[in-house]
Amino acid sequence: MAVSYKELGLVNSRELFKKAISGGYAIPAYNFNNMEQMQAIIQACVETKSPVILQVSSGARKYANQTLLRYMAQGAVEYAKELGYEIPIVLHLDHGDTFELCKSCVEYGFSSVMIDGSHHSYDDNVALTRKVVEYAHQYDVTVEGELGVLAGIEDDVQADHHTYTRPEEVEDFVSKTGVDSLAISIGTSHGANKFTPHQCTRDANGILIPPPLRFDILEAIEQRLPGFPIVLHGSSSVPQDLVKIINENGGKLKDAIGIPEEQLREAAKSAVCKINIDSDGRLAMTAAVRKVFVEKPAEFDPRKYLGPARDSLKELYKHKNIEVLGSAGKA
Ligand code: G3H
Ligand code: 13P
Ligand code: ZN
């Protein structure tokens, strides 16, 4: 049975983005697949008084079930109130790849959808994105489109190289499609291996420094679309302390390198008003679970390892809101 996100107590992203651009911060878009991740996101965002975008990929939707997700989102709204502070919560489809998926998410209470036509030709991307916008806007659901291709893996699609967003295309794309926000490619990528060591330089302490994001492209886009909401995907920083815990406790992560936090902080001050983070949450959960398994091998109550994982996630998200995105105190 179709339900409007408004009945669930959710909001779309329009007003949040306006405030984020004028305030020089970005709204966190955290992916979730299960209850513990959702609890950690809500706890962190309530404690830091931050608006939040709860983000669901098509894989996550299959994993968690569409009906459960609808009630989890409604539960998230009530849970935040119970924790003592009402924060704006968006339920967003991450990397929607078909019109039918976006339509189904609108029917199941999503307040925002992404239609990612970035792997299609420009004209096909425009046509598909426009179709989703025309449908979603009837229900006041906001739509994110994408121009340019990130290197790395998105669901089942693998791209070996970045195709940076071409600033000369953005005005035409936005005006033809009517999207509410635009995801761009300026050097971020999905997953925990964003750069190879040979793409990086080393500082005096031997720490690998990845190549900087293409802020020149971001500026050119901002000049062509003044005040228009820009989205950064692939924005995990891959904290090396978490990678170390994973590898010291039986993990095998090699050459895991992310986007330095200072660069994300700089981006958040610009028209970038939504920053997507998934992999860092995965690392925090995995590190905590691996640690319990190694330190307490006799433990078999899931609450004894998922509980610490949830606590670690919450600290990670609080840190992001306060130190990286600048969204703390903005709800
Ligand atoms: O952009 C990709 C997100 O990290 C979601 O990943 O498709 O494995 O749920 P997933
Ligand atoms: P990360 O893999 O860098 O966390 O990016 C997540 C993302 O962009 C989800 O859409
Ligand atoms: Zn993404």
Short mmCIF file of C-alpha atoms and ligand atoms in Angstrom, two decimals:
data_model
loop_
_atom_site.label_atom_id
_atom_site.label_comp_id
_atom_site.label_asym_id
_atom_site.label_seq_id
_atom_site.Cartn_x
_atom_site.Cartn_y
_atom_site.Cartn_z
CA MET A 1 0.00 0.00 0.00
CA ALA A 2 1.43 3.36 -1.05
CA VAL A 3 2.38 5.79 1.71
CA SER A 4 3.59 9.40 1.57
CA TYR A 5 6.83 10.18 3.37
CA LYS A 6 4.99 13.05 5.02
CA GLU A 7 2.81 10.55 6.89
CA LEU A 8 6.00 8.91 8.20
CA GLY A 9 7.30 12.22 9.60
CA LEU A 10 10.12 12.49 7.05
CA VAL A 11 11.16 15.57 5.05
CA ASN A 12 12.53 15.98 1.53
CA SER A 13 15.96 17.52 1.03
CA ARG A 14 15.02 20.92 -0.45
CA GLU A 15 15.07 23.15 2.65
CA LEU A 16 17.99 21.28 4.21
CA PHE A 17 20.13 21.93 1.13
CA LYS A 18 19.24 25.63 1.00
CA LYS A 19 20.33 26.09 4.62
CA ALA A 20 23.45 23.95 4.16
CA ILE A 21 24.66 26.01 1.19
CA SER A 22 24.10 29.35 2.89
CA GLY A 23 25.53 28.01 6.17
CA GLY A 24 28.70 26.50 4.66
CA TYR A 25 28.16 22.92 5.83
CA ALA A 26 27.01 19.61 4.33
CA ILE A 27 24.22 17.25 5.34
CA PRO A 28 25.50 13.76 6.18
CA ALA A 29 24.14 10.99 3.96
CA TYR A 30 24.86 7.75 5.80
CA ASN A 31 24.01 4.37 4.25
CA PHE A 32 22.26 1.78 6.36
CA ASN A 33 21.14 -1.84 5.95
CA ASN A 34 20.14 -2.92 9.45
CA MET A 35 18.83 -1.83 12.83
CA GLU A 36 22.16 -1.24 14.57
CA GLN A 37 23.40 1.07 11.80
CA MET A 38 20.13 3.01 11.89
CA GLN A 39 20.26 3.32 15.68
CA ALA A 40 23.85 4.59 15.56
CA ILE A 41 23.04 7.18 12.89
CA ILE A 42 20.03 8.51 14.79
CA GLN A 43 21.81 8.53 18.16
CA ALA A 44 24.79 10.40 16.70
CA CYS A 45 22.66 12.93 14.83
CA VAL A 46 20.38 13.59 17.81
CA GLU A 47 23.36 14.02 20.15
CA THR A 48 25.03 16.44 17.73
CA LYS A 49 21.72 18.07 16.72
CA SER A 50 22.38 17.39 13.04
CA PRO A 51 19.92 16.92 10.17
CA VAL A 52 20.48 13.58 8.44
CA ILE A 53 19.88 11.69 5.21
CA LEU A 54 19.27 7.98 5.80
CA GLN A 55 20.47 6.43 2.61
CA VAL A 56 19.43 3.06 1.14
CA SER A 57 21.06 1.49 -1.92
CA SER A 58 19.12 -0.91 -4.14
CA GLY A 59 21.21 -3.72 -2.64
CA ALA A 60 20.31 -2.54 0.86
CA ARG A 61 16.65 -2.44 -0.09
CA LYS A 62 16.79 -6.06 -1.24
CA TYR A 63 18.73 -7.02 1.89
CA ALA A 64 16.49 -5.29 4.41
CA ASN A 65 13.08 -5.52 2.65
CA GLN A 66 11.07 -2.53 1.42
CA THR A 67 8.25 -2.89 3.96
CA LEU A 68 10.59 -3.17 6.92
CA LEU A 69 12.51 -0.11 5.67
CA ARG A 70 9.35 1.96 5.58
CA TYR A 71 8.63 1.14 9.22
CA MET A 72 12.28 1.55 10.20
CA ALA A 73 12.26 5.07 8.76
CA GLN A 74 9.06 5.88 10.61
CA GLY A 75 10.63 4.33 13.70
CA ALA A 76 13.73 6.48 13.22
CA VAL A 77 11.62 9.63 13.38
CA GLU A 78 9.91 8.48 16.59
CA TYR A 79 13.19 7.22 18.05
CA ALA A 80 14.84 10.63 17.55
CA LYS A 81 11.96 12.31 19.41
CA GLU A 82 12.25 9.76 22.20
CA LEU A 83 15.97 10.51 22.49
CA GLY A 84 14.94 14.09 23.22
CA TYR A 85 15.52 16.15 20.07
CA GLU A 86 13.57 16.32 16.84
CA ILE A 87 15.91 16.33 13.83
CA PRO A 88 14.93 16.52 10.14
CA ILE A 89 15.27 13.05 8.60
CA VAL A 90 15.31 12.30 4.85
CA LEU A 91 14.89 8.75 3.52
CA HIS A 92 16.84 8.65 0.28
CA LEU A 93 17.36 6.04 -2.45
CA ASP A 94 21.07 5.85 -3.25
CA HIS A 95 22.07 5.09 -6.87
CA GLY A 96 18.62 4.25 -8.21
CA ASP A 97 19.20 2.77 -11.64
CA THR A 98 15.70 2.50 -13.13
CA PHE A 99 12.53 4.57 -13.24
CA GLU A 100 10.61 1.61 -11.76
CA LEU A 101 12.86 1.41 -8.70
CA CYS A 102 12.55 5.16 -8.06
CA LYS A 103 8.75 4.97 -8.44
CA SER A 104 8.54 2.04 -6.05
CA CYS A 105 10.64 3.90 -3.46
CA VAL A 106 8.35 6.95 -3.72
CA GLU A 107 5.40 4.60 -3.12
CA TYR A 108 7.10 3.08 -0.09
CA GLY A 109 7.70 6.36 1.71
CA PHE A 110 11.06 7.64 0.44
CA SER A 111 11.28 11.44 0.53
CA SER A 112 14.17 11.68 -1.91
CA VAL A 113 15.58 9.51 -4.70
CA MET A 114 18.73 9.42 -6.75
CA ILE A 115 18.48 8.40 -10.37
CA ASP A 116 21.98 7.56 -11.44
CA GLY A 117 22.09 7.68 -15.22
CA SER A 118 25.80 8.48 -15.22
CA HIS A 119 26.70 5.22 -16.95
CA HIS A 120 24.39 6.02 -19.88
CA SER A 121 25.02 8.39 -22.78
CA TYR A 122 24.36 12.06 -21.96
CA ASP A 123 21.04 12.09 -23.84
CA ASP A 124 19.81 8.86 -22.23
CA ASN A 125 20.85 10.19 -18.80
CA VAL A 126 18.82 13.36 -19.45
CA ALA A 127 15.76 11.40 -20.62
CA LEU A 128 15.78 8.93 -17.72
CA THR A 129 16.44 11.60 -15.10
CA ARG A 130 13.70 13.83 -16.48
CA LYS A 131 11.20 10.98 -16.35
CA VAL A 132 11.99 10.33 -12.68
CA VAL A 133 11.80 14.05 -11.83
CA GLU A 134 8.39 14.40 -13.50
CA TYR A 135 7.05 11.49 -11.47
CA ALA A 136 8.71 12.29 -8.12
CA HIS A 137 7.83 15.97 -8.11
CA GLN A 138 4.12 15.12 -8.21
CA TYR A 139 4.65 13.80 -4.67
CA ASP A 140 7.08 16.52 -3.58
CA VAL A 141 9.91 13.98 -3.51
CA THR A 142 13.30 15.53 -4.34
CA VAL A 143 15.59 14.03 -6.99
CA GLU A 144 19.38 13.78 -7.25
CA GLY A 145 20.97 13.21 -10.66
CA GLU A 146 24.58 12.49 -11.57
CA LEU A 147 26.94 13.72 -14.26
CA GLY A 148 30.42 12.25 -14.60
CA VAL A 149 31.50 8.76 -13.52
CA LEU A 150 33.31 7.89 -10.29
CA ALA A 151 36.03 5.27 -10.48
CA GLY A 152 35.34 2.16 -8.39
CA ILE A 153 32.32 -0.04 -7.76
CA GLU A 154 28.70 1.10 -7.53
CA ASP A 155 26.45 -1.86 -6.87
CA ASP A 156 27.24 -4.06 -9.89
CA VAL A 157 28.81 -1.38 -12.06
CA GLN A 158 32.60 -1.13 -12.08
CA ALA A 159 34.45 1.83 -13.65
CA ASP A 160 38.24 1.70 -13.85
CA HIS A 161 38.81 5.43 -14.29
CA HIS A 162 37.18 8.67 -13.24
CA THR A 163 35.30 10.57 -15.88
CA TYR A 164 35.27 13.99 -14.29
CA THR A 165 32.08 16.02 -14.58
CA ARG A 166 32.26 18.43 -17.52
CA PRO A 167 31.28 21.88 -16.19
CA GLU A 168 30.06 22.89 -19.66
CA GLU A 169 27.27 20.26 -19.41
CA VAL A 170 25.81 21.05 -16.01
CA GLU A 171 23.47 23.98 -16.85
CA ASP A 172 21.94 22.10 -19.76
CA PHE A 173 21.52 18.93 -17.64
CA VAL A 174 19.90 20.72 -14.73
CA SER A 175 17.56 22.80 -16.87
CA LYS A 176 16.49 19.86 -19.08
CA THR A 177 15.93 17.43 -16.21
CA GLY A 178 14.67 19.66 -13.37
CA VAL A 179 16.77 17.80 -10.77
CA ASP A 180 16.99 19.24 -7.25
CA SER A 181 20.66 18.35 -6.75
CA LEU A 182 23.58 17.09 -8.80
CA ALA A 183 26.20 14.48 -7.89
CA ILE A 184 29.54 15.24 -9.52
CA SER A 185 32.82 13.46 -10.13
CA ILE A 186 35.90 15.37 -8.92
CA GLY A 187 38.19 12.56 -7.78
CA THR A 188 36.27 10.71 -5.05
CA SER A 189 35.33 7.07 -5.56
CA HIS A 190 33.39 4.32 -3.82
CA GLY A 191 34.85 1.76 -1.44
CA ALA A 192 37.92 1.55 0.81
CA ASN A 193 40.58 1.58 -1.93
CA LYS A 194 40.17 4.99 -3.49
CA PHE A 195 43.78 5.40 -4.58
CA THR A 196 46.68 3.08 -5.23
CA PRO A 197 49.86 3.82 -3.23
CA HIS A 198 51.65 4.80 -6.44
CA GLN A 199 49.08 7.57 -7.03
CA CYS A 200 50.00 9.03 -3.60
CA THR A 201 53.00 10.93 -2.25
CA ARG A 202 54.49 10.44 1.24
CA ASP A 203 54.82 13.06 3.97
CA ALA A 204 57.86 13.37 6.28
CA ASN A 205 56.47 10.56 8.49
CA GLY A 206 55.96 8.22 5.57
CA ILE A 207 52.16 8.66 5.61
CA LEU A 208 50.55 8.33 2.17
CA ILE A 209 49.00 11.56 0.88
CA PRO A 210 46.45 11.05 -1.91
CA PRO A 211 46.14 13.45 -4.84
CA PRO A 212 43.84 16.38 -4.05
CA LEU A 213 40.23 16.53 -5.24
CA ARG A 214 39.62 18.63 -8.37
CA PHE A 215 38.41 21.79 -6.62
CA ASP A 216 38.93 23.65 -9.89
CA ILE A 217 36.12 21.60 -11.48
CA LEU A 218 33.89 22.18 -8.45
CA GLU A 219 34.45 25.94 -8.71
CA ALA A 220 33.69 25.96 -12.43
CA ILE A 221 30.44 24.08 -11.73
CA GLU A 222 29.50 26.53 -8.95
CA GLN A 223 30.07 29.46 -11.28
CA ARG A 224 27.71 27.98 -13.84
CA LEU A 225 25.08 26.95 -11.26
CA PRO A 226 25.24 29.55 -8.48
CA GLY A 227 23.60 28.31 -5.28
CA PHE A 228 22.65 24.93 -6.77
CA PRO A 229 23.02 21.89 -4.44
CA ILE A 230 26.00 19.70 -5.29
CA VAL A 231 26.53 16.16 -3.93
CA LEU A 232 29.77 14.28 -3.28
CA HIS A 233 29.67 10.49 -3.37
CA GLY A 234 32.56 8.26 -2.36
CA SER A 235 33.53 10.48 0.57
CA SER A 236 34.79 8.02 3.15
CA SER A 237 38.14 8.90 4.70
CA VAL A 238 39.11 5.29 5.50
CA PRO A 239 40.48 5.97 9.02
CA GLN A 240 43.80 4.17 9.34
CA ASP A 241 43.21 3.30 13.01
CA LEU A 242 40.18 1.23 11.95
CA VAL A 243 42.11 -0.45 9.13
CA LYS A 244 44.82 -1.32 11.68
CA ILE A 245 42.32 -2.87 14.13
CA ILE A 246 40.79 -4.93 11.33
CA ASN A 247 44.16 -6.20 10.13
CA GLU A 248 45.44 -6.89 13.66
CA ASN A 249 42.38 -9.02 14.27
CA GLY A 250 42.49 -11.34 11.30
CA GLY A 251 41.41 -8.94 8.54
CA LYS A 252 43.17 -8.57 5.21
CA LEU A 253 42.66 -5.04 3.96
CA LYS A 254 45.39 -3.92 1.61
CA ASP A 255 46.17 -0.39 0.45
CA ALA A 256 42.99 1.04 1.96
CA ILE A 257 43.13 4.79 1.32
CA GLY A 258 40.36 7.41 1.57
CA ILE A 259 39.67 11.12 1.10
CA PRO A 260 41.46 13.31 3.70
CA GLU A 261 39.01 14.93 6.12
CA GLU A 262 40.38 18.46 5.52
CA GLN A 263 39.39 18.22 1.87
CA LEU A 264 35.86 17.18 2.74
CA ARG A 265 35.66 20.03 5.25
CA GLU A 266 36.71 22.43 2.50
CA ALA A 267 34.15 20.96 0.08
CA ALA A 268 31.40 21.25 2.70
CA LYS A 269 31.96 25.01 2.84
CA SER A 270 31.10 25.28 -0.88
CA ALA A 271 27.90 24.37 -2.75
CA VAL A 272 28.54 20.74 -1.75
CA CYS A 273 25.61 20.23 0.61
CA LYS A 274 25.37 16.41 0.78
CA ILE A 275 28.31 14.13 1.50
CA ASN A 276 27.87 10.36 1.14
CA ILE A 277 29.61 8.05 3.59
CA ASP A 278 29.20 4.28 3.67
CA SER A 279 32.59 2.55 3.70
CA ASP A 280 33.80 4.23 6.91
CA GLY A 281 30.75 2.83 8.71
CA ARG A 282 31.51 -0.61 7.35
CA LEU A 283 35.09 -0.33 8.62
CA ALA A 284 33.99 0.82 12.08
CA MET A 285 31.52 -2.07 12.40
CA THR A 286 33.95 -4.66 11.11
CA ALA A 287 36.78 -3.46 13.36
CA ALA A 288 34.57 -3.65 16.46
CA VAL A 289 33.17 -7.09 15.60
CA ARG A 290 36.58 -8.56 14.75
CA LYS A 291 38.02 -7.24 18.01
CA VAL A 292 35.31 -8.94 20.09
CA PHE A 293 35.72 -12.20 18.18
CA VAL A 294 39.47 -12.24 18.84
CA GLU A 295 39.38 -10.98 22.43
CA LYS A 296 36.35 -12.99 23.57
CA PRO A 297 36.25 -16.13 21.42
CA ALA A 298 33.74 -17.80 23.73
CA GLU A 299 31.17 -15.04 23.13
CA PHE A 300 28.21 -15.99 20.94
CA ASP A 301 25.47 -13.52 21.90
CA PRO A 302 25.11 -11.19 18.85
CA ARG A 303 24.37 -8.26 21.17
CA LYS A 304 27.88 -8.61 22.60
CA TYR A 305 29.50 -7.84 19.24
CA LEU A 306 26.80 -5.79 17.49
CA GLY A 307 26.49 -3.56 20.58
CA PRO A 308 30.18 -2.47 20.50
CA ALA A 309 29.90 -2.12 16.70
CA ARG A 310 26.95 0.23 17.16
CA ASP A 311 28.83 2.29 19.76
CA SER A 312 31.84 2.60 17.47
CA LEU A 313 29.62 3.66 14.55
CA LYS A 314 27.97 6.31 16.68
CA GLU A 315 31.33 7.84 17.65
CA LEU A 316 32.40 7.83 14.00
CA TYR A 317 29.24 9.65 12.89
CA LYS A 318 29.46 12.20 15.71
CA HIS A 319 33.03 12.95 14.69
CA LYS A 320 31.96 13.41 11.06
CA ASN A 321 29.11 15.76 11.95
CA ILE A 322 31.23 17.89 14.27
CA GLU A 323 34.66 17.90 12.65
CA VAL A 324 34.14 17.16 8.96
CA LEU A 325 30.71 18.12 7.63
CA GLY A 326 29.98 20.95 10.05
CA SER A 327 26.34 19.81 10.36
CA ALA A 328 26.38 19.59 14.17
CA GLY A 329 24.04 22.10 15.78
CA LYS A 330 22.21 22.80 12.49
CA ALA A 331 19.03 20.79 13.17
O1 G3H B 1 27.43 3.69 -3.50
C1 G3H B 1 27.45 2.60 -2.95
C2 G3H B 1 27.10 2.45 -1.52
O2 G3H B 1 28.25 2.35 -0.74
C3 G3H B 1 26.13 1.31 -1.32
O3 G3H B 1 26.76 0.09 -1.43
O4 G3H B 1 25.32 -1.20 -3.01
O5 G3H B 1 26.91 -2.37 -1.45
O6 G3H B 1 24.83 -1.28 -0.57
P1 G3H B 1 25.91 -1.29 -1.64
P1 13P B 2 32.08 5.55 0.27
O1 13P B 2 32.31 4.19 -0.31
O2 13P B 2 33.28 6.43 0.10
O3 13P B 2 31.64 5.51 1.69
O4 13P B 2 30.90 6.26 -0.57
C1 13P B 2 29.55 5.98 -0.29
C2 13P B 2 28.63 6.51 -1.33
O5 13P B 2 28.96 7.32 -2.16
C3 13P B 2 27.26 6.01 -1.31
O6 13P B 2 26.52 6.48 -2.39
ZN ZN B 3 27.60 6.74 -4.18
#
